[in-house]
Every structure is written in C-alpha cells, then in structure tokens.
Amino acid sequence: MDTKLKGQTAIVTGSSTGLGQACAIGLAKEGMNVVVNYHSSDEEAHATAEQIESLGGRAIVVQADVSKEEDVEKLFSECEKAFGHLDVLVANAGLQADAAFTEMTLEQWNKAMEVDLTGQFLCARHAARIFRKQGVHQHGRAAGKIICMSSVHDRIPWAGHVNYAAAKGGVKMMMESMAQELAADKIRVNSISPGAIKTDINKKAWGTPDALNKLLTLIPYGRIGEAEDIANLCVFLASDLSDYMTGTTTYIDGGMTLYPGFRHGG
Ligand code: NAI
Ligand code: BGC
C-alpha cells in the first residue's frame, strides 16, 4: 500500500528509545524526514538518526524537554530550519513516576502531569499553529496530523499509578477536544493507546519469566506487544489512508481492554 508519506516531515518526541524510536524509524521507512527529539539520551538519539539515514532517510536530532515551553519552541524552530515544513507530530514522550496513592508526593504527581499531559499540550499547540498557517498543500489531504501516545490507562484504572492514569485520561479528552476544534482547519488529531509493549518503561513487568507470565494473564492474545506493532499504526494514522479519522483512540493491546478476568468467570 502506498502511504504517500515520502517527502513529508515528522517530529517524534522522546524518539531515542522505545515506541518513539520505532515510530521514527517506521515513518522514515516510508520516506519521511524525521526530527528525533530526546531528553537526556544523546547517544541513543544519534544512533536512531543514523539508523534512519542508513535507510536512506533524512533526520536531525534535537534535545528538548517537552514540558518546557522554550524547549518546545526550539524543537519546532530546528525542524523549520532543517526541513521548511511540518506534516506530522507524534507526541510520544512520557514517563511513569509511580507510588502508592497515599505515599505519592506532589513532585511525583507534577512530574507525570508536566511530561505526560502538559508536554503533549505544548507540542500539539505548536504543531496546530504551524498546520493552520501552512494549510492543505501538496503533501496530502490534511493540513497536518497530530498523533498522541496515550495508553490503555486512559480507560483502565491503575492502582499505584494514579498520576499516570490521570494524565493519560487527560490526554484522551484533550485529544478529542482538539480534534473537534481543529477539524475545520483540516488538522486531524488521533490517539494511539497501547497495552503492554516491551520497552524500558515497563521492564519490571516483563523482565523475569514470573513477571511475564503474570502479565500475560492480562493479555488474551497471549503475547507482549512489540514496538513495531505501534509503529505500524503510527504510519497508518500519519498517512492519508486514515484521512477520514479524527478524534479517535485506537486500543492496540492484544485485548487488554476486554476485561480479561471475565474469560473464566462472571
Ligand atoms: P521509554 O521510556 O523507552 O520512552 C519514553 C521516552 O520519553 C524516553 O526516550 C524518554 O527519554 C522520553 N522523555 C521522558 N521525559 C521527557 C521529556 N520531559 N522531554 C522529552 N522526552 C522525554 O518508554 P516507551 O514505552 O517507549 O514510552 C513511550 C510512550 O508510550 C510514553 O508516552 C508511554 O506513556 C507510552 N506507553 C507505553 C506503553 C508500553 O507498554 N511501553 C504502553 C502505553 C503507553
Ligand atoms: C505503561 C506500561 C504498562 C502498560 C500496560 C502503559 O501505559 O506505561 O508500564 O505495561 O501501560 O499496563
């Protein structure tokens, strides 16, 4: 299938590792220029860019903390300088700052909110301003596409992770409200909500055979997700193949949201 993404430009936040890295590489394989954003892992960011270049793509690396307005401005202006236009934002950067609810510090609460929710707001707002100014042009049917990396925990409550679940729940309503407001500008906004995907963020949940077996009881499809599963959906949402989709959340989770406990009861 021709995604017609060749020559388009994407910013992928937090793309030196994990899902962001896989999305950056997946988009580059379709011929996109990619801005690889990282927070602290300089080496991994450059390795990602090198991988993109070895696939024949163009990439630049930009350090920026997505929760800081001035850093986000720098991220978008470096993109403008290098590529002259922007077509896709993948607002992927995120973290967990876990604690039992009664032990959770204000710092842990704020950390999750600042990166997982405010970071997506700052990047999406900047992208929407650019898309509105650019309008629909030769690159495709939409003026621009925003993809928010949410989580099954925008829907599944998560004890011990109240800050993270609240931020991802916020992403869901932020994404839908942005989609409603920006549709007239031909800007599409959608979320990817992954289940358990094998990355650093959840190593504790798959790093030992015991942990993995426990995790698999929550996944009817019987395997943990791979970063490429998410990259494939990201490519689809970035392209005109999904042109009639806006304001949607796609759960990509091997069935984690299907109340797996009810397979054997109820
Ligand atoms: P990861 O830990 O490999 O990636 C997160 C990336 O975000 C890292 O590269 C990190 O440096 C970056 N980051 C953190 N704070 C940042 C900041 N202030 N500014 C810029 N970048 C920052 O983990 P993973 O799994 O790749 O996570 C990516 C996204 O996917 C996150 O939003 C996470 O919530 C989401 N997600 C992950 C799932 C999983 O099972 N792996 C499931 C559902 C959602
Ligand atoms: C979390 C992971 C977790 C997954 C499924 C994600 O949002 O970041 O740690 O494994 O949800 O519960």
Tab-separated table of C-alpha atoms and ligand atoms in Angstrom:
chain	number	residue	atom	x	y	z
A	1	MET	CA	0.000	0.000	0.000
A	2	ASP	CA	1.385	3.426	-0.901
A	3	THR	CA	1.199	5.664	2.161
A	4	LYS	CA	2.334	8.678	0.078
A	5	LEU	CA	4.340	9.896	3.075
A	6	LYS	CA	7.535	10.337	1.052
A	7	GLY	CA	8.916	13.863	1.472
A	8	GLN	CA	6.653	14.698	4.419
A	9	THR	CA	8.199	15.714	7.756
A	10	ALA	CA	7.517	14.392	11.266
A	11	ILE	CA	8.566	15.408	14.743
A	12	VAL	CA	8.559	12.426	17.108
A	13	THR	CA	9.070	13.363	20.749
A	14	GLY	CA	11.033	11.022	23.005
A	15	SER	CA	12.253	9.069	19.988
A	16	SER	CA	15.692	7.974	21.177
A	17	THR	CA	14.137	4.847	22.723
A	18	GLY	CA	11.124	2.543	22.744
A	19	LEU	CA	7.896	3.366	20.949
A	20	GLY	CA	9.083	6.791	19.798
A	21	GLN	CA	12.192	5.281	18.222
A	22	ALA	CA	10.128	2.603	16.455
A	23	CYS	CA	7.664	5.233	15.174
A	24	ALA	CA	10.525	7.439	13.932
A	25	ILE	CA	12.071	4.512	12.051
A	26	GLY	CA	8.678	3.337	10.744
A	27	LEU	CA	7.893	6.802	9.350
A	28	ALA	CA	11.401	7.106	7.878
A	29	LYS	CA	10.939	3.764	6.088
A	30	GLU	CA	8.002	5.431	4.307
A	31	GLY	CA	10.356	8.177	3.125
A	32	MET	CA	9.605	10.828	5.749
A	33	ASN	CA	12.091	13.341	7.142
A	34	VAL	CA	12.233	12.885	10.897
A	35	VAL	CA	13.110	15.136	13.811
A	36	VAL	CA	14.412	12.835	16.544
A	37	ASN	CA	13.740	14.527	19.872
A	38	TYR	CA	15.348	13.340	23.078
A	39	HIS	CA	15.516	14.479	26.671
A	40	SER	CA	18.746	13.002	28.029
A	41	SER	CA	19.958	10.039	25.954
A	42	ASP	CA	22.153	11.803	23.420
A	43	GLU	CA	23.884	8.640	22.165
A	44	GLU	CA	20.680	6.699	21.576
A	45	ALA	CA	19.174	9.688	19.744
A	46	HIS	CA	22.133	9.862	17.372
A	47	ALA	CA	22.027	6.083	16.891
A	48	THR	CA	18.343	6.415	15.916
A	49	ALA	CA	19.167	9.174	13.428
A	50	GLU	CA	21.991	7.052	11.977
A	51	GLN	CA	19.580	4.147	11.540
A	52	ILE	CA	17.183	6.471	9.690
A	53	GLU	CA	19.978	7.710	7.441
A	54	SER	CA	21.072	4.138	6.714
A	55	LEU	CA	17.529	3.569	5.417
A	56	GLY	CA	18.025	6.495	3.033
A	57	GLY	CA	16.013	8.964	5.149
A	58	ARG	CA	16.861	12.413	6.479
A	59	ALA	CA	16.969	13.033	10.228
A	60	ILE	CA	18.017	15.708	12.665
A	61	VAL	CA	18.458	15.297	16.410
A	62	VAL	CA	17.110	17.928	18.819
A	63	GLN	CA	17.427	17.897	22.599
A	64	ALA	CA	14.319	19.347	24.247
A	65	ASP	CA	12.317	18.809	27.404
A	66	VAL	CA	8.703	18.671	26.166
A	67	SER	CA	7.419	20.070	29.456
A	68	LYS	CA	9.320	23.361	28.936
A	69	GLU	CA	7.784	25.923	26.610
A	70	GLU	CA	11.117	27.389	25.458
A	71	ASP	CA	12.479	23.915	24.654
A	72	VAL	CA	9.365	23.094	22.616
A	73	GLU	CA	9.815	26.333	20.666
A	74	LYS	CA	13.417	25.336	19.925
A	75	LEU	CA	12.296	21.862	18.802
A	76	PHE	CA	9.860	23.260	16.228
A	77	SER	CA	12.198	26.006	15.023
A	78	GLU	CA	15.018	23.478	14.418
A	79	CYS	CA	12.544	21.450	12.343
A	80	GLU	CA	11.574	24.547	10.338
A	81	LYS	CA	15.247	25.376	9.721
A	82	ALA	CA	16.108	21.870	8.551
A	83	PHE	CA	13.028	20.893	6.542
A	84	GLY	CA	10.945	24.056	5.987
A	85	HIS	CA	7.621	22.418	6.777
A	86	LEU	CA	5.894	20.009	9.152
A	87	ASP	CA	3.228	17.398	8.427
A	88	VAL	CA	3.062	15.088	11.440
A	89	LEU	CA	3.595	15.386	15.183
A	90	VAL	CA	3.883	12.212	17.221
A	91	ALA	CA	3.519	13.412	20.836
A	92	ASN	CA	5.087	10.325	22.340
A	93	ALA	CA	7.434	11.389	25.171
A	94	GLY	CA	6.266	10.111	28.521
A	95	LEU	CA	7.265	8.652	31.852
A	96	GLN	CA	5.941	6.949	34.940
A	97	ALA	CA	6.510	8.332	38.434
A	98	ASP	CA	4.921	5.502	40.390
A	99	ALA	CA	3.859	5.449	44.028
A	100	ALA	CA	1.059	4.141	46.197
A	101	PHE	CA	-1.590	6.850	46.318
A	102	THR	CA	-1.148	7.759	49.970
A	103	GLU	CA	2.636	7.877	49.518
A	104	MET	CA	2.608	9.894	46.286
A	105	THR	CA	4.472	13.180	46.583
A	106	LEU	CA	3.357	16.363	44.894
A	107	GLU	CA	6.598	16.170	42.928
A	108	GLN	CA	5.665	12.736	41.532
A	109	TRP	CA	2.164	13.958	40.693
A	110	ASN	CA	3.507	17.081	38.966
A	111	LYS	CA	6.204	15.160	37.070
A	112	ALA	CA	3.667	12.872	35.382
A	113	MET	CA	1.330	15.782	34.620
A	114	GLU	CA	4.101	18.009	33.253
A	115	VAL	CA	5.571	15.458	30.870
A	116	ASP	CA	2.618	13.180	30.015
A	117	LEU	CA	-0.091	15.850	29.684
A	118	THR	CA	1.393	19.356	29.554
A	119	GLY	CA	4.193	18.130	27.262
A	120	GLN	CA	1.619	16.868	24.756
A	121	PHE	CA	-0.353	20.130	25.052
A	122	LEU	CA	2.709	22.296	24.348
A	123	CYS	CA	3.798	20.227	21.337
A	124	ALA	CA	0.287	19.835	19.889
A	125	ARG	CA	-0.414	23.564	20.249
A	126	HIS	CA	2.769	24.442	18.417
A	127	ALA	CA	2.087	21.894	15.663
A	128	ALA	CA	-1.514	23.110	15.220
A	129	ARG	CA	-0.320	26.713	14.804
A	130	ILE	CA	2.075	25.607	12.066
A	131	PHE	CA	-0.502	23.376	10.342
A	132	ARG	CA	-3.091	26.182	10.352
A	133	LYS	CA	-0.573	28.576	8.795
A	134	GLN	CA	0.544	26.050	6.172
A	135	GLY	CA	-2.971	24.910	5.243
A	136	VAL	CA	-3.544	21.964	2.936
A	137	HIS	CA	-0.663	21.737	0.463
A	138	GLN	CA	0.876	19.312	-1.987
A	139	HIS	CA	1.758	16.787	0.711
A	140	GLY	CA	-1.654	15.292	1.305
A	141	ARG	CA	-5.322	15.711	2.085
A	142	ALA	CA	-4.916	17.142	5.603
A	143	ALA	CA	-3.127	20.312	6.679
A	144	GLY	CA	-1.415	18.210	9.354
A	145	LYS	CA	-1.743	15.215	11.604
A	146	ILE	CA	-1.259	15.037	15.388
A	147	ILE	CA	-0.825	11.620	16.976
A	148	CYS	CA	-0.966	11.467	20.772
A	149	MET	CA	0.652	8.494	22.503
A	150	SER	CA	-1.895	7.687	25.161
A	151	SER	CA	-2.311	4.317	26.927
A	152	VAL	CA	-4.889	1.688	27.828
A	153	HIS	CA	-4.742	3.563	31.140
A	154	ASP	CA	-6.778	6.384	29.632
A	155	ARG	CA	-9.526	3.825	30.236
A	156	ILE	CA	-8.269	1.114	32.631
A	157	PRO	CA	-7.846	2.445	36.183
A	158	TRP	CA	-4.378	1.681	37.559
A	159	ALA	CA	-3.690	1.359	41.288
A	160	GLY	CA	-0.226	2.577	42.223
A	161	HIS	CA	-0.132	4.816	39.135
A	162	VAL	CA	-2.851	7.386	39.830
A	163	ASN	CA	-0.806	10.283	38.423
A	164	TYR	CA	-0.033	8.428	35.166
A	165	ALA	CA	-3.634	7.232	34.661
A	166	ALA	CA	-4.949	10.741	35.360
A	167	ALA	CA	-2.529	12.233	32.807
A	168	LYS	CA	-3.431	9.675	30.123
A	169	GLY	CA	-7.153	10.144	30.870
A	170	GLY	CA	-6.477	13.842	30.341
A	171	VAL	CA	-4.786	13.098	27.020
A	172	LYS	CA	-7.977	11.359	25.820
A	173	MET	CA	-10.233	14.379	26.423
A	174	MET	CA	-7.562	16.840	25.295
A	175	MET	CA	-7.154	14.911	22.038
A	176	GLU	CA	-10.928	14.726	21.400
A	177	SER	CA	-11.444	18.415	22.174
A	178	MET	CA	-8.507	19.407	19.955
A	179	ALA	CA	-9.874	17.220	17.153
A	180	GLN	CA	-13.273	18.910	17.400
A	181	GLU	CA	-11.731	22.392	17.395
A	182	LEU	CA	-9.176	21.812	14.638
A	183	ALA	CA	-11.193	19.753	12.145
A	184	ALA	CA	-12.312	22.861	10.230
A	185	ASP	CA	-8.625	23.612	9.629
A	186	LYS	CA	-8.202	20.103	8.164
A	187	ILE	CA	-5.994	19.101	11.068
A	188	ARG	CA	-6.544	15.516	12.175
A	189	VAL	CA	-5.877	14.509	15.787
A	190	ASN	CA	-5.921	10.899	16.985
A	191	SER	CA	-4.545	8.806	19.841
A	192	ILE	CA	-2.751	5.510	19.991
A	193	SER	CA	-3.492	3.687	23.245
A	194	PRO	CA	-1.040	0.807	23.638
A	195	GLY	CA	-1.336	-2.036	26.117
A	196	ALA	CA	1.838	-3.668	27.427
A	197	ILE	CA	4.617	-3.174	24.902
A	198	LYS	CA	8.148	-4.379	25.573
A	199	THR	CA	10.176	-1.225	26.327
A	200	ASP	CA	12.207	0.215	29.195
A	201	ILE	CA	9.198	1.898	30.799
A	202	ASN	CA	7.723	-1.433	31.929
A	203	LYS	CA	10.793	-3.687	32.181
A	204	LYS	CA	9.693	-4.774	35.660
A	205	ALA	CA	6.520	-6.231	34.126
A	206	TRP	CA	8.313	-8.471	31.571
A	207	GLY	CA	11.960	-8.719	32.740
A	208	THR	CA	11.646	-12.101	34.506
A	209	PRO	CA	9.704	-15.233	33.460
A	210	ASP	CA	7.458	-14.912	36.542
A	211	ALA	CA	6.631	-11.284	35.845
A	212	LEU	CA	5.970	-12.024	32.174
A	213	ASN	CA	3.645	-14.942	32.971
A	214	LYS	CA	1.679	-12.740	35.340
A	215	LEU	CA	1.463	-10.008	32.717
A	216	LEU	CA	0.250	-12.481	30.074
A	217	THR	CA	-2.815	-13.300	32.187
A	218	LEU	CA	-3.944	-9.756	31.352
A	219	ILE	CA	-3.452	-10.196	27.592
A	220	PRO	CA	-5.977	-12.503	25.883
A	221	TYR	CA	-3.940	-12.560	22.660
A	222	GLY	CA	-1.133	-14.256	24.575
A	223	ARG	CA	1.915	-12.161	23.789
A	224	ILE	CA	3.500	-8.906	24.890
A	225	GLY	CA	3.449	-6.143	22.267
A	226	GLU	CA	6.491	-5.157	20.213
A	227	ALA	CA	7.365	-1.542	19.437
A	228	GLU	CA	6.840	-2.281	15.714
A	229	ASP	CA	3.154	-3.059	16.422
A	230	ILE	CA	2.778	0.564	17.473
A	231	ALA	CA	4.921	1.921	14.618
A	232	ASN	CA	2.627	0.233	12.065
A	233	LEU	CA	-0.415	2.006	13.492
A	234	CYS	CA	1.511	5.270	13.671
A	235	VAL	CA	2.308	5.072	9.946
A	236	PHE	CA	-1.367	4.438	9.159
A	237	LEU	CA	-2.551	7.384	11.293
A	238	ALA	CA	0.091	9.669	9.756
A	239	SER	CA	-0.971	8.867	6.211
A	240	ASP	CA	-3.982	9.675	4.065
A	241	LEU	CA	-5.033	6.022	4.458
A	242	SER	CA	-6.701	7.252	7.667
A	243	ASP	CA	-7.888	10.573	6.208
A	244	TYR	CA	-11.459	10.175	7.489
A	245	MET	CA	-10.285	9.504	11.062
A	246	THR	CA	-10.114	12.280	13.605
A	247	GLY	CA	-10.795	12.297	17.351
A	248	THR	CA	-10.388	8.535	17.649
A	249	THR	CA	-8.482	6.434	20.172
A	250	THR	CA	-7.193	3.115	18.860
A	251	TYR	CA	-6.509	0.495	21.523
A	252	ILE	CA	-3.648	-1.723	20.407
A	253	ASP	CA	-3.289	-4.072	23.306
A	254	GLY	CA	-3.784	-7.763	22.479
A	255	GLY	CA	-7.183	-7.477	24.153
A	256	MET	CA	-6.071	-5.977	27.476
A	257	THR	CA	-9.126	-3.688	27.483
A	258	LEU	CA	-11.503	-6.678	27.059
A	259	TYR	CA	-11.896	-7.358	30.815
A	260	PRO	CA	-9.678	-10.488	30.660
A	261	GLY	CA	-10.787	-11.517	34.181
A	262	PHE	CA	-14.201	-12.356	32.715
A	263	ARG	CA	-12.781	-15.111	30.479
A	264	HIS	CA	-13.201	-17.553	33.329
A	265	GLY	CA	-15.954	-16.039	35.438
A	266	GLY	CA	-18.771	-13.571	35.746
B	1	NAI	P1	10.562	4.764	27.048
B	1	NAI	O1	10.894	5.058	28.456
B	1	NAI	O2	11.501	3.927	26.246
B	1	NAI	O3	10.317	6.098	26.229
B	1	NAI	C1	9.909	7.300	26.779
B	1	NAI	C2	10.759	8.374	26.125
B	1	NAI	O4	10.290	9.672	26.530
B	1	NAI	C3	12.235	8.264	26.551
B	1	NAI	O5	13.058	8.347	25.407
B	1	NAI	C4	12.426	9.470	27.461
B	1	NAI	O6	13.726	9.978	27.465
B	1	NAI	C5	11.435	10.450	26.840
B	1	NAI	N1	11.108	11.529	27.751
B	1	NAI	C6	10.780	11.438	29.059
B	1	NAI	N2	10.596	12.682	29.570
B	1	NAI	C7	10.809	13.559	28.551
B	1	NAI	C8	10.760	14.954	28.448
B	1	NAI	N3	10.490	15.720	29.511
B	1	NAI	N4	11.037	15.521	27.246
B	1	NAI	C9	11.350	14.773	26.170
B	1	NAI	N5	11.381	13.432	26.214
B	1	NAI	C10	11.132	12.834	27.390
B	1	NAI	O7	9.112	4.087	27.093
B	1	NAI	P2	8.055	3.864	25.929
B	1	NAI	O8	7.290	2.665	26.297
B	1	NAI	O9	8.669	3.920	24.610
B	1	NAI	O10	7.086	5.126	26.133
B	1	NAI	C11	6.710	5.972	25.076
B	1	NAI	C12	5.288	6.447	25.291
B	1	NAI	O11	4.412	5.332	25.190
B	1	NAI	C13	5.006	7.090	26.649
B	1	NAI	O12	4.151	8.205	26.477
B	1	NAI	C14	4.282	5.983	27.403
B	1	NAI	O13	3.418	6.509	28.375
B	1	NAI	C15	3.506	5.337	26.267
B	1	NAI	N6	3.043	3.976	26.516
B	1	NAI	C16	3.929	2.924	26.653
B	1	NAI	C17	3.453	1.652	26.834
B	1	NAI	C18	4.323	0.458	26.988
B	1	NAI	O14	3.818	-0.595	27.388
B	1	NAI	N7	5.607	0.524	26.677
B	1	NAI	C19	2.020	1.391	26.886
B	1	NAI	C20	1.189	2.560	26.764
B	1	NAI	C21	1.703	3.791	26.569
B	2	BGC	C1	2.506	1.646	30.901
B	2	BGC	C2	3.209	0.314	30.974
B	2	BGC	C3	2.197	-0.819	31.117
B	2	BGC	C4	1.117	-0.723	30.057
B	2	BGC	C5	0.001	-1.750	30.264
B	2	BGC	C6	1.472	1.603	29.813
B	2	BGC	O1	0.811	2.832	29.717
B	2	BGC	O2	3.452	2.671	30.664
B	2	BGC	O3	4.070	0.300	32.095
B	2	BGC	O4	2.862	-2.070	30.975
B	2	BGC	O5	0.542	0.571	30.079
B	2	BGC	O6	-0.449	-1.794	31.580
